[in-house]
Amino acid sequence: MKINHSLKNSFKTKTVVTIGTFDGVHVGHKKIVKRLIETAKNNDLESVILTFFPHPRMVLQKDANIKLLNTLKEKQAILENLGLDHFIVEKFTPEFSRLTAEEFVKQLLVEQLNTQKVIIGYDHHFGRNRSANIDDLRNFGKNYHFDVEEISAQDVNDVSVSSTKIRKALINGDIKTANLFLGYPYMLTGKVIEGKGLGKQITFPTANLKIEEDYKLIPKQGVYVVKGYYKNEVLYGMMNIGTNPTIEKNNAQSIEIHFFNFNKSIYNEEIQVDLLHRIRDERKFDSIDQLKNQLIIDKKTAESYLKSNEH
């Protein structure tokens, strides 16, 4: 898959295009992507997803609080695995937002992407103030000689999936629903940084995960069963998202992972963890010994889950 950060050169090959943020690339999105790739193969075209970054709400509403399900890197990896030809990330700016619908179609779809067909999800709006709809797009298609296909509401929503519902599930700690709607385990990707070393002292050494992208949604605080990826190794363990209230007051939130049967130093390495199951809320214990005893119980719970669920 080729990744373009904004369109610098026009496409010589003919393309079929879909447009959107595709946050989470969930099971509803995958129906659109699958249709896009099938259409490309059947018509000797190249498949293109055109997306925008930063998220339009971050730019137009200065909504710094919006949290997304994927970092750009995670989204790229998911789309690449689906067999997409091109993933184009157009920088979203106030100037870009002022393009009229026809300017958007002419400059990006026609002149840059050499679009022969556009496939879009139900109720798609585009152009300045999102004022244009499917009927406008079909009229532009007649003028500029490309076809338009709309994925019906029933096809996209037959499992009532939306990025908003997935975000809500994660915020509530309902990892089971989030993973079901995503069609894959929710992932966190970041660099391992040095912590305070307390985990090592109580025989539960942890990898402290730092996520650079502040727009990435962090699920509800608590203890999770996780599957980790470090270089070519697959690891299993448990993860705590929280503030370590047993140790310190007013501590900043941290993400700490204890991998089972693993004792390598991985500082400054990038790892990915998939969240498989939520064990419990974070709690404040009266002593370090109580915390350690609970971690022993958590580990048994995690191992029991992994034994009865194939991953």
C-alpha angles and dihedrals in degrees: 000000000000118000120205122189097209125337112283101155130035118246115251092191120073116251146198111217140197124189132209148088094267091197108191094005085236129182092278092052091048090061089059093045092048091051090047093053093044091051091049093052095045094049102037092249133131119246118236133184112197112199136165134233135223093038108261091241090058090057105034100036097027083233100170089165096067109114122204130209095224137036112223090256092053092048091051091052093050093048093046090056090054092059102253117164101209135017111190121192110196114196108244112220135160087257092052090049090059094062110117117236091256093048089051092050096044099042101038109022100034108027100031106028101032087223119199096172138015121206115192139173124252117289095011116173127187145165129054110350087357086275099149125079141184093290091054090048091052090051090050088049090058091049096045098033105246131123125238126212123184120204104224123244089244093055094049099037104036089116093038092241124165136157088240092057091048092051090050092050092051093048088052092048093247095141092160093063093041092053092045092054094043093049089224136052116284108255138210119198125190150116124288111241132186115272132190094280096236093127090059091052092057093042094256103102113190139202108226110217121212115195111201097196106082091194092065112110113241112203125235116300115266145085120306138184108237143187114214135200120207115171102305096339126102112209135184128207147116130282134204122207109191151072102286093240092182090063106035142006120236093010119168116251115270136183112222125180126195109198116204118240093001127118107161122126107244102171113155091012121127116237137175124215126194116210108227106168140356116234105183149321120281111265139193112237127202093234144011089250091057089050091050092050090051091050089054089053091046091052092052089048091050093047091048090051092049092048093054096040120058114223 
